[in-house]
Amino acid sequence: MTKDEILTLFDYTYWANHRLLEVVKTLSSEELNRVLLPGSNCIYDILVHSLGAEIMWWTRLARGTTLPAIPDRSHYASLEDVISRWETQENEMRSLLSSLSEADLAASFRYTNTRGNEYSTPRWQVLLQLVNHETQHRAEAAMLSTALGKSPGDLDFILYLRQR
């Protein structure tokens, strides 16, 4: 995968995240924290998990370390804190991505997961995993927001490309 393709996928990810967050900001605290489907998480926890996973992977990629756990709701006092941290994270990830060469993307890097297992994975595969992970959780949060009458609208990649 080329650097341009990775940058495009992350641009799309952040475009779609912003669309979702604009809708989520209109939800009440009760709506954000309501479990709408048995066995699922509330919108707030989905957002926090998605952000936390990006922070975890960024920390591995940028600093070569693994956090003891994915940051959870205890790290944020409010949705505003989550959104603020996500803005910071987006800037950090964009900075990291801009610093990577094609060779860096193809090269494997070693990391340890939170259970202590060691892995070696090409950076581009980890970055694609992160984009895909955020897509999954964004879709979950968008579906729940829609069920509450607040749809973020279409979040399709092709729509992003057409609006670029």
GROMACS .gro file of C-alpha atoms in nm:
model
  164
    1MET     CA    1   0.000   0.000   0.000
    2THR     CA    2   0.141   0.339  -0.093
    3LYS     CA    3   0.179   0.638   0.133
    4ASP     CA    4  -0.073   0.831  -0.074
    5GLU     CA    5  -0.329   0.553  -0.030
    6ILE     CA    6  -0.272   0.542   0.347
    7LEU     CA    7  -0.304   0.922   0.369
    8THR     CA    8  -0.628   0.909   0.168
    9LEU     CA    9  -0.774   0.642   0.395
   10PHE     CA   10  -0.690   0.842   0.706
   11ASP     CA   11  -0.831   1.160   0.551
   12TYR     CA   12  -1.150   0.966   0.485
   13THR     CA   13  -1.151   0.827   0.839
   14TYR     CA   14  -1.125   1.173   0.992
   15TRP     CA   15  -1.383   1.318   0.752
   16ALA     CA   16  -1.631   1.047   0.852
   17ASN     CA   17  -1.542   1.078   1.221
   18HIS     CA   18  -1.612   1.452   1.208
   19ARG     CA   19  -1.951   1.391   1.047
   20LEU     CA   20  -2.041   1.142   1.319
   21LEU     CA   21  -1.915   1.364   1.602
   22GLU     CA   22  -2.122   1.658   1.477
   23VAL     CA   23  -2.434   1.445   1.524
   24VAL     CA   24  -2.322   1.286   1.849
   25LYS     CA   25  -2.271   1.632   2.002
   26THR     CA   26  -2.648   1.688   1.970
   27LEU     CA   27  -2.733   1.383   2.182
   28SER     CA   28  -2.817   1.411   2.549
   29SER     CA   29  -2.598   1.248   2.811
   30GLU     CA   30  -2.872   0.990   2.865
   31GLU     CA   31  -2.878   0.909   2.493
   32LEU     CA   32  -2.499   0.884   2.474
   33ASN     CA   33  -2.491   0.638   2.762
   34ARG     CA   34  -2.800   0.434   2.680
   35VAL     CA   35  -2.746   0.073   2.574
   36LEU     CA   36  -2.988   0.036   2.286
   37LEU     CA   37  -2.912  -0.322   2.186
   38PRO     CA   38  -2.856  -0.609   2.428
   39GLY     CA   39  -2.489  -0.706   2.428
   40SER     CA   40  -2.373  -0.384   2.265
   41ASN     CA   41  -2.203  -0.080   2.408
   42CYS     CA   42  -2.346   0.268   2.436
   43ILE     CA   43  -2.240   0.533   2.186
   44TYR     CA   44  -2.008   0.699   2.438
   45ASP     CA   45  -1.819   0.376   2.506
   46ILE     CA   46  -1.794   0.299   2.134
   47LEU     CA   47  -1.641   0.641   2.067
   48VAL     CA   48  -1.401   0.611   2.360
   49HIS     CA   49  -1.294   0.263   2.249
   50SER     CA   50  -1.231   0.375   1.892
   51LEU     CA   51  -1.028   0.673   2.010
   52GLY     CA   52  -0.843   0.459   2.263
   53ALA     CA   53  -0.747   0.202   2.001
   54GLU     CA   54  -0.605   0.477   1.779
   55ILE     CA   55  -0.408   0.617   2.072
   56MET     CA   56  -0.275   0.267   2.148
   57TRP     CA   57  -0.161   0.204   1.790
   58TRP     CA   58  -0.018   0.553   1.753
   59THR     CA   59   0.182   0.502   2.073
   60ARG     CA   60   0.323   0.177   1.939
   61LEU     CA   61   0.405   0.326   1.599
   62ALA     CA   62   0.537   0.664   1.713
   63ARG     CA   63   0.698   0.579   2.046
   64GLY     CA   64   0.767   0.207   2.024
   65THR     CA   65   0.581   0.136   2.347
   66THR     CA   66   0.250  -0.017   2.442
   67LEU     CA   67   0.017   0.141   2.694
   68PRO     CA   68  -0.088  -0.092   2.979
   69ALA     CA   69  -0.448  -0.077   2.850
   70ILE     CA   70  -0.660   0.098   2.589
   71PRO     CA   71  -0.777   0.428   2.740
   72ASP     CA   72  -1.138   0.394   2.851
   73ARG     CA   73  -1.418   0.621   2.976
   74SER     CA   74  -1.234   0.680   3.304
   75HIS     CA   75  -0.985   0.894   3.108
   76TYR     CA   76  -1.251   1.143   2.997
   77ALA     CA   77  -1.487   1.356   3.206
   78SER     CA   78  -1.720   1.438   2.919
   79LEU     CA   79  -1.792   1.406   2.549
   80GLU     CA   80  -1.619   1.741   2.504
   81ASP     CA   81  -1.302   1.586   2.652
   82VAL     CA   82  -1.331   1.293   2.411
   83ILE     CA   83  -1.371   1.526   2.113
   84SER     CA   84  -1.081   1.745   2.226
   85ARG     CA   85  -0.854   1.443   2.270
   86TRP     CA   86  -0.961   1.311   1.931
   87GLU     CA   87  -0.859   1.642   1.770
   88THR     CA   88  -0.517   1.610   1.933
   89GLN     CA   89  -0.491   1.248   1.826
   90GLU     CA   90  -0.581   1.330   1.469
   91ASN     CA   91  -0.303   1.589   1.456
   92GLU     CA   92  -0.055   1.344   1.609
   93MET     CA   93  -0.150   1.071   1.362
   94ARG     CA   94  -0.134   1.304   1.063
   95SER     CA   95   0.212   1.415   1.175
   96LEU     CA   96   0.329   1.056   1.211
   97LEU     CA   97   0.187   0.957   0.874
   98SER     CA   98   0.351   1.251   0.698
   99SER     CA   99   0.687   1.149   0.843
  100LEU     CA  100   0.672   0.791   0.710
  101SER     CA  101   0.839   0.695   0.384
  102GLU     CA  102   0.724   0.423   0.147
  103ALA     CA  103   1.001   0.205   0.293
  104ASP     CA  104   0.876   0.275   0.648
  105LEU     CA  105   0.526   0.165   0.549
  106ALA     CA  106   0.654  -0.160   0.398
  107ALA     CA  107   0.888  -0.237   0.688
  108SER     CA  108   0.775  -0.449   0.979
  109PHE     CA  109   0.789  -0.319   1.329
  110ARG     CA  110   0.787  -0.513   1.652
  111TYR     CA  111   0.540  -0.443   1.929
  112THR     CA  112   0.396  -0.607   2.235
  113ASN     CA  113   0.022  -0.620   2.298
  114THR     CA  114  -0.138  -0.556   2.636
  115ARG     CA  115  -0.115  -0.928   2.720
  116GLY     CA  116   0.261  -0.930   2.667
  117ASN     CA  117   0.256  -1.112   2.331
  118GLU     CA  118   0.513  -0.991   2.079
  119TYR     CA  119   0.437  -0.939   1.711
  120SER     CA  120   0.606  -0.813   1.399
  121THR     CA  121   0.378  -0.658   1.138
  122PRO     CA  122   0.433  -0.431   0.837
  123ARG     CA  123   0.330  -0.076   0.928
  124TRP     CA  124   0.091  -0.045   0.634
  125GLN     CA  125  -0.104  -0.349   0.760
  126VAL     CA  126  -0.136  -0.200   1.109
  127LEU     CA  127  -0.252   0.131   0.963
  128LEU     CA  128  -0.507  -0.043   0.742
  129GLN     CA  129  -0.627  -0.240   1.047
  130LEU     CA  130  -0.673   0.087   1.235
  131VAL     CA  131  -0.877   0.244   0.954
  132ASN     CA  132  -1.091  -0.069   0.931
  133HIS     CA  133  -1.138  -0.083   1.309
  134GLU     CA  134  -1.255   0.279   1.317
  135THR     CA  135  -1.494   0.209   1.028
  136GLN     CA  136  -1.652  -0.078   1.221
  137HIS     CA  137  -1.704   0.122   1.537
  138ARG     CA  138  -1.809   0.438   1.356
  139ALA     CA  139  -2.077   0.231   1.181
  140GLU     CA  140  -2.197   0.097   1.515
  141ALA     CA  141  -2.218   0.447   1.664
  142ALA     CA  142  -2.386   0.581   1.348
  143MET     CA  143  -2.648   0.305   1.360
  144LEU     CA  144  -2.724   0.379   1.725
  145SER     CA  145  -2.738   0.754   1.658
  146THR     CA  146  -2.977   0.688   1.372
  147ALA     CA  147  -3.194   0.476   1.603
  148LEU     CA  148  -3.213   0.783   1.827
  149GLY     CA  149  -3.331   0.992   1.531
  150LYS     CA  150  -2.995   1.162   1.468
  151SER     CA  151  -2.835   1.008   1.160
  152PRO     CA  152  -2.493   1.130   1.049
  153GLY     CA  153  -2.600   1.067   0.690
  154ASP     CA  154  -2.397   0.876   0.437
  155LEU     CA  155  -2.041   0.804   0.543
  156ASP     CA  156  -1.939   0.626   0.225
  157PHE     CA  157  -1.583   0.646   0.100
  158ILE     CA  158  -1.703   0.734  -0.251
  159LEU     CA  159  -1.900   1.029  -0.111
  160TYR     CA  160  -1.586   1.151   0.065
  161LEU     CA  161  -1.393   1.124  -0.263
  162ARG     CA  162  -1.661   1.318  -0.451
  163GLN     CA  163  -1.660   1.596  -0.189
  164ARG     CA  164  -1.282   1.630  -0.178
   0.00000   0.00000   0.00000
